[in-house]
PDB file of C-alpha atoms in Angstrom:
ATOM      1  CA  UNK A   1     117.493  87.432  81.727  1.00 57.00           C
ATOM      2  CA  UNK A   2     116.176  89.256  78.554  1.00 70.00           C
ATOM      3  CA  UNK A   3     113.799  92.505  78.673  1.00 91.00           C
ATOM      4  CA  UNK A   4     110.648  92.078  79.195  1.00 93.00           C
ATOM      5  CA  UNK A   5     108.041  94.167  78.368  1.00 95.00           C
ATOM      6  CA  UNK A   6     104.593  95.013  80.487  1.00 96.00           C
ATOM      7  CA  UNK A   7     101.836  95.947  78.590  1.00 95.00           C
ATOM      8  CA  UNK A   8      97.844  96.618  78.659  1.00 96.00           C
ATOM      9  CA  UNK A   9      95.834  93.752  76.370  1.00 94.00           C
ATOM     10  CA  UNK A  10      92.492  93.913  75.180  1.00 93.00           C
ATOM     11  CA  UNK A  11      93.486  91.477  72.034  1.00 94.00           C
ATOM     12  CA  UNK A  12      91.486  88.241  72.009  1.00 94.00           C
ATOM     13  CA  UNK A  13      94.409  86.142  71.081  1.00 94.00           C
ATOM     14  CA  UNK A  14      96.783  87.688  74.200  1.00 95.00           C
ATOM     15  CA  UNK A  15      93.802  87.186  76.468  1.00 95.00           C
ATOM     16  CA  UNK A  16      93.265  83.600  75.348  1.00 95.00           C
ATOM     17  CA  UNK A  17      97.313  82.957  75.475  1.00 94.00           C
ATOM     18  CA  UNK A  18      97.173  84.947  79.526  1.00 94.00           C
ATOM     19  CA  UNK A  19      93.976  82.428  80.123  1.00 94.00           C
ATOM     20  CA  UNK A  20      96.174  79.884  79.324  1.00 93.00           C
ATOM     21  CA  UNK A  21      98.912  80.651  81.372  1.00 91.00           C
ATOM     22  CA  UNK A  22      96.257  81.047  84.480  1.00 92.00           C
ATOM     23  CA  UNK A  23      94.925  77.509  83.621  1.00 90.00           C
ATOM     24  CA  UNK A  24      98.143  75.666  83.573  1.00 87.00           C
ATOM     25  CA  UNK A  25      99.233  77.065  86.691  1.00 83.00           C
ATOM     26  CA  UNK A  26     100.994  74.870  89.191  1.00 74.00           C
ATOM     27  CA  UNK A  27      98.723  75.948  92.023  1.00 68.00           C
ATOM     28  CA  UNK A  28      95.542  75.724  90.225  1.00 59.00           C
ATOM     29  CA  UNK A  29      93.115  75.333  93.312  1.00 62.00           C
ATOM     30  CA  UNK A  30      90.478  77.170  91.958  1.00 69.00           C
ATOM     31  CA  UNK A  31      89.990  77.397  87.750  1.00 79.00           C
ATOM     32  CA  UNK A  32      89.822  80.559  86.027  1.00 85.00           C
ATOM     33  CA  UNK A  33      86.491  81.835  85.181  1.00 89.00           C
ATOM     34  CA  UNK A  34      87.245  82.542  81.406  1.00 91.00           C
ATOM     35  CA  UNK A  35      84.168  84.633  81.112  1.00 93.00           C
ATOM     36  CA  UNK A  36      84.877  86.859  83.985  1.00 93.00           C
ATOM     37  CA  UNK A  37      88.421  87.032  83.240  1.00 94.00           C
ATOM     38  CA  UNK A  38      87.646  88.628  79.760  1.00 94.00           C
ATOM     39  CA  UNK A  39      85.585  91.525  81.405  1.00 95.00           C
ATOM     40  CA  UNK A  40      88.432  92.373  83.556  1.00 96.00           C
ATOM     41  CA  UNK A  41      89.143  96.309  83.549  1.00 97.00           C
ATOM     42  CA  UNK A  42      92.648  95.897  82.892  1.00 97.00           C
ATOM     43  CA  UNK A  43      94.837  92.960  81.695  1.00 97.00           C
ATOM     44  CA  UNK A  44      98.556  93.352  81.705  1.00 98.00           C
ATOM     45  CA  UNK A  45     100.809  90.951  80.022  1.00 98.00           C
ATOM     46  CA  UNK A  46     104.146  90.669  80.915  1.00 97.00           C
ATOM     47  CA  UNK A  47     106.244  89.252  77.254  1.00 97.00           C
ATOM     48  CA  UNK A  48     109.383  88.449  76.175  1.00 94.00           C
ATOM     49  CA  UNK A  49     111.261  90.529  72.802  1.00 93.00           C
ATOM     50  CA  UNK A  50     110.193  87.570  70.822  1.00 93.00           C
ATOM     51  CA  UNK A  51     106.359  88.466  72.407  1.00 93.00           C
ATOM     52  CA  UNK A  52     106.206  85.134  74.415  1.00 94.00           C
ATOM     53  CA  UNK A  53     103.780  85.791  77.235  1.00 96.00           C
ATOM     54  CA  UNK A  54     105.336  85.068  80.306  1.00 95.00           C
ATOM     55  CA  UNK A  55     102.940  86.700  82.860  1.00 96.00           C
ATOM     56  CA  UNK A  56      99.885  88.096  83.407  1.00 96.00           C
ATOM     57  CA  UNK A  57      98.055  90.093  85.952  1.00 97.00           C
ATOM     58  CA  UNK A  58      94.832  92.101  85.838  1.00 97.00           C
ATOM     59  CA  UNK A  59      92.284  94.831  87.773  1.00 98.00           C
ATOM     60  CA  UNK A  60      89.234  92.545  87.631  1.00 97.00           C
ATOM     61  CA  UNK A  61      85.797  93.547  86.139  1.00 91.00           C
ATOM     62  CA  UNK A  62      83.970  96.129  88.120  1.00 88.00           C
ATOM     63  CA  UNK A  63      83.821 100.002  87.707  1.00 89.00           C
ATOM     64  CA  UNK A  64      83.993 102.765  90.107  1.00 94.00           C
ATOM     65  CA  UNK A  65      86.593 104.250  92.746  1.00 96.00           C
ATOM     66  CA  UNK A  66      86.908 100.292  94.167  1.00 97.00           C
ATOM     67  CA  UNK A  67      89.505  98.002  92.160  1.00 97.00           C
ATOM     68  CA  UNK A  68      90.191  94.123  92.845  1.00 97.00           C
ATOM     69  CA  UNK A  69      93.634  92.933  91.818  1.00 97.00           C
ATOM     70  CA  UNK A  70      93.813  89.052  90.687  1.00 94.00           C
ATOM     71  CA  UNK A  71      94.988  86.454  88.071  1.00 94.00           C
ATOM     72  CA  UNK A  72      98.827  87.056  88.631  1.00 94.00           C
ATOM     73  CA  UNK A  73     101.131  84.590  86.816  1.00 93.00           C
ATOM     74  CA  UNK A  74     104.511  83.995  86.355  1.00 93.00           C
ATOM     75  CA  UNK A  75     105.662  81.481  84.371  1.00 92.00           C
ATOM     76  CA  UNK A  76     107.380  79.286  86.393  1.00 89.00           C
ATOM     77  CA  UNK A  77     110.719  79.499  84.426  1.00 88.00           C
ATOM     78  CA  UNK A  78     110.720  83.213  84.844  1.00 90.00           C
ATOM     79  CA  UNK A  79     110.189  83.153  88.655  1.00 88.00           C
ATOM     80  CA  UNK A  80     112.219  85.105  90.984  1.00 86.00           C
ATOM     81  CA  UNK A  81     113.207  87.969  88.773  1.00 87.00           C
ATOM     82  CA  UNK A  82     110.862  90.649  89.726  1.00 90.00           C
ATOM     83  CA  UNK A  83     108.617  89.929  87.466  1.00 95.00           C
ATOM     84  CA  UNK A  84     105.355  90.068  89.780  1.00 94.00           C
ATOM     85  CA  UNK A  85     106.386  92.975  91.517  1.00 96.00           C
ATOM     86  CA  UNK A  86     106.433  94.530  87.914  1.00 96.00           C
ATOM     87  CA  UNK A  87     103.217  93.841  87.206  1.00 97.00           C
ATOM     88  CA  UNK A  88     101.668  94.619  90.202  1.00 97.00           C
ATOM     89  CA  UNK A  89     103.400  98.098  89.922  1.00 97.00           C
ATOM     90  CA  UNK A  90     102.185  98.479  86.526  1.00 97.00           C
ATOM     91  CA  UNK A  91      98.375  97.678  87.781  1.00 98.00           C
ATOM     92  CA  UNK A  92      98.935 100.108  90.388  1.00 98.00           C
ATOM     93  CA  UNK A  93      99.939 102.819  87.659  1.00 97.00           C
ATOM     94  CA  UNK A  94      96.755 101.416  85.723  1.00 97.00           C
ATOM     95  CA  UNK A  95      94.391 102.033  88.369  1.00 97.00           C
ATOM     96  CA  UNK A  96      95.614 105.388  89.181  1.00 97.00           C
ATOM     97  CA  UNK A  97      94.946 106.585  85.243  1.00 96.00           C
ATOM     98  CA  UNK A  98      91.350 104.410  85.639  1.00 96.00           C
ATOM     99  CA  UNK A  99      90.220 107.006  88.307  1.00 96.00           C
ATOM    100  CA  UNK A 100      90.783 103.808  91.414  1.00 97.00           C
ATOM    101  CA  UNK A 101      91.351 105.431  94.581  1.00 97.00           C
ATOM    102  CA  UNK A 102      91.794 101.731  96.679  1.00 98.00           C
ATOM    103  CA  UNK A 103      93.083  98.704  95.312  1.00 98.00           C
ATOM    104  CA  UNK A 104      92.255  95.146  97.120  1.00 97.00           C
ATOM    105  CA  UNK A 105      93.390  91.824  96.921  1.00 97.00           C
ATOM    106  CA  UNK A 106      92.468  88.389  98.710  1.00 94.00           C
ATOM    107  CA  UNK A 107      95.278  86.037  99.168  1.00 93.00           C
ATOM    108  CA  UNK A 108      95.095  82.485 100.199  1.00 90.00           C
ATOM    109  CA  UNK A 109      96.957  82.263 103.586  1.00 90.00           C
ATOM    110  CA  UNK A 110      99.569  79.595 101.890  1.00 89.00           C
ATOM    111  CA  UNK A 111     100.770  81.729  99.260  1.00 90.00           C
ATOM    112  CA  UNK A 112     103.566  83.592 100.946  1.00 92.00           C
ATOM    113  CA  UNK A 113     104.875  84.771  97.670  1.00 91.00           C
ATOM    114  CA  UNK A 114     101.683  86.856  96.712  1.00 92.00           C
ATOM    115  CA  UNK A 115     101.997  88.481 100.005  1.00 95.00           C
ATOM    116  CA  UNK A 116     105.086  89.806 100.082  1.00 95.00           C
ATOM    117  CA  UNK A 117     104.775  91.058  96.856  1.00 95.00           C
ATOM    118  CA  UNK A 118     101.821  92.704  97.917  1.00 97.00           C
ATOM    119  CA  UNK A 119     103.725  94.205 101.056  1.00 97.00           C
ATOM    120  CA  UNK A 120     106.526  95.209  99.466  1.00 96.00           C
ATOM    121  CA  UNK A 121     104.054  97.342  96.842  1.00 96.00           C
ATOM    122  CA  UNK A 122     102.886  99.239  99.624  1.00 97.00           C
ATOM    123  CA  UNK A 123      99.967  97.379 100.559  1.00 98.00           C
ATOM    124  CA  UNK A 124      98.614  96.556 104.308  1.00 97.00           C
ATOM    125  CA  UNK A 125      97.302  93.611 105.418  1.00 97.00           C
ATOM    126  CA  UNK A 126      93.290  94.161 106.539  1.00 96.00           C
ATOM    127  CA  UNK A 127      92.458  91.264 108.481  1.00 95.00           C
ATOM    128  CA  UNK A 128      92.138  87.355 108.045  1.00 94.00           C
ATOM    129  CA  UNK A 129      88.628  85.386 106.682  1.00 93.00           C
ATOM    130  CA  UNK A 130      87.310  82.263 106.343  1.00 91.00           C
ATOM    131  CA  UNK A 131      87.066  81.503 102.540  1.00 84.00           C
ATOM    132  CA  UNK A 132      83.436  81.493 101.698  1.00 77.00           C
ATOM    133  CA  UNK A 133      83.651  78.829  99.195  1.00 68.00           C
ATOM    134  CA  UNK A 134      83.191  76.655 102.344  1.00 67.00           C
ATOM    135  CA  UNK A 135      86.589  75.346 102.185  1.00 72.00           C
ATOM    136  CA  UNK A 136      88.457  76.030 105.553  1.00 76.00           C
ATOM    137  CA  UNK A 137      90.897  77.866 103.684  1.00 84.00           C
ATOM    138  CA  UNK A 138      91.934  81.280 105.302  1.00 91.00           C
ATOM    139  CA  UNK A 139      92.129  84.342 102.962  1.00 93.00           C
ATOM    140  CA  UNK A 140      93.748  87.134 103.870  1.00 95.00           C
ATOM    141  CA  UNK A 141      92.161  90.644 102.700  1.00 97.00           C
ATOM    142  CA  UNK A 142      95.243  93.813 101.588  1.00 98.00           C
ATOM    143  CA  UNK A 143      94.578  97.454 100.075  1.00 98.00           C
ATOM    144  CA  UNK A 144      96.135  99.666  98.992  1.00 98.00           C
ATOM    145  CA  UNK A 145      94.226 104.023  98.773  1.00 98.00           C
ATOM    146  CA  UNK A 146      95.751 105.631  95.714  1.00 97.00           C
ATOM    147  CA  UNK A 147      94.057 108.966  97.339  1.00 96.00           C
ATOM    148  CA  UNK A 148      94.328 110.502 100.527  1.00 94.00           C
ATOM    149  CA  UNK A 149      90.473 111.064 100.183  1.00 95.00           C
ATOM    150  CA  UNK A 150      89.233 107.698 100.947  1.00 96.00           C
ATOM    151  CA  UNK A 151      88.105 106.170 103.950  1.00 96.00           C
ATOM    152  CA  UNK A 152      90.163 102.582 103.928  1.00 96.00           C
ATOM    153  CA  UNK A 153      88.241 101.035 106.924  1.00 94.00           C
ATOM    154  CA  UNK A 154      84.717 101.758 105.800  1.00 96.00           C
ATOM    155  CA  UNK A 155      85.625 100.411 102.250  1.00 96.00           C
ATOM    156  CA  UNK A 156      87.070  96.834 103.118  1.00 95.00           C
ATOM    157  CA  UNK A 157      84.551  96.707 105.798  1.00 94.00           C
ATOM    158  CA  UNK A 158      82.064  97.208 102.615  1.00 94.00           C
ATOM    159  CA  UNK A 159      84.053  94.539 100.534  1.00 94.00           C
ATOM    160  CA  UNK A 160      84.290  91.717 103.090  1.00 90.00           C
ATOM    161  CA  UNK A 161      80.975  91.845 104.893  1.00 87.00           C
ATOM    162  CA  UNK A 162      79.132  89.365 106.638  1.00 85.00           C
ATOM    163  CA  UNK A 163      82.184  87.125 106.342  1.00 88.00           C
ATOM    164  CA  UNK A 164      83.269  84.973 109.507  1.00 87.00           C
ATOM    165  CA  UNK A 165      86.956  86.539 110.779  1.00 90.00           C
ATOM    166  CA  UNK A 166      89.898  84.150 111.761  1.00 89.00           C
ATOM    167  CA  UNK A 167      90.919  85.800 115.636  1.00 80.00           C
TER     168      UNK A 167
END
């Protein structure tokens, strides 16, 4: 495989191409919310030389010591080269200049790939919930503290409230 290249995006036309890429992905179950997607705090793109876009991943909107990871997408013919690991360690070195001292992410309890990749970045698993789009669907909760300053439990406790844990 060729080099490819992870970089921050704020242009419109990488954004649109990385909205794409979200849209027409082959496990759509829920569609990207363009507009949120476009306030996201950081958007990296992972491209070929020629500048094909090939993957995306972002810290979503939101400001403060608190970051959400989401929208991570490989292109499925670039799969299984480290690609997502990349750009989850690239959001990780993103946060860290943004002033983030913990980094979350919900995963949908079927997506074993997200998971590991999240594991294997450093990240611990929280605890199991009930999506709260009513859909049965279990969602597990990860973080990751960029500081030795933060208090882990009282923070995902924060993010995941009043919803119903799977025991």
């Amino acid at each position: 495989m060729s080099k490819i290249n992870f970089v921050i995006s704020n242009v419109p036309a990488e954004l649109a191409l990385a909205a794409q890429l979200i849209d027409n992905r082959d496990d759509n179950a829920h569609p990207l919310n363009h507009k949120d997607f476009y306030k996201s705090r950081a958007v990296i793109l992972a491209k070929t030389v020629a500048g094909d876009i090939i993957g995306c991943a972002a810290i979503k909107a939101g400001e403060g010591i608190v970051g959400e990871l989401g929208y991570l997408v490989v292109s499925r013919h670039y799969r299984r080269h480290g690609i997502a690991q990349q750009l989850t360690q690239k959001r990780i070195e993103v946060a860290q200049t943004l002033g983030i001292s913990i980094l979350y992410a919900t995963i949908r309890d079927e997506n074993v790939a997200s998971k590991a990749n999240l594991l294997k970045m450093g990240f611990q698993f929280w605890r199991d919930y009930l999506s709260i789009r009513g859909t049965g669907n279990i969602v597990g909760w990860y973080f990751l503290a960029l500081t030795d300053d933060i208090d882990a439990s009282k923070v995902m406790q924060s993010l995941v409230g009043d919803r119903i844990p799977v025991v």
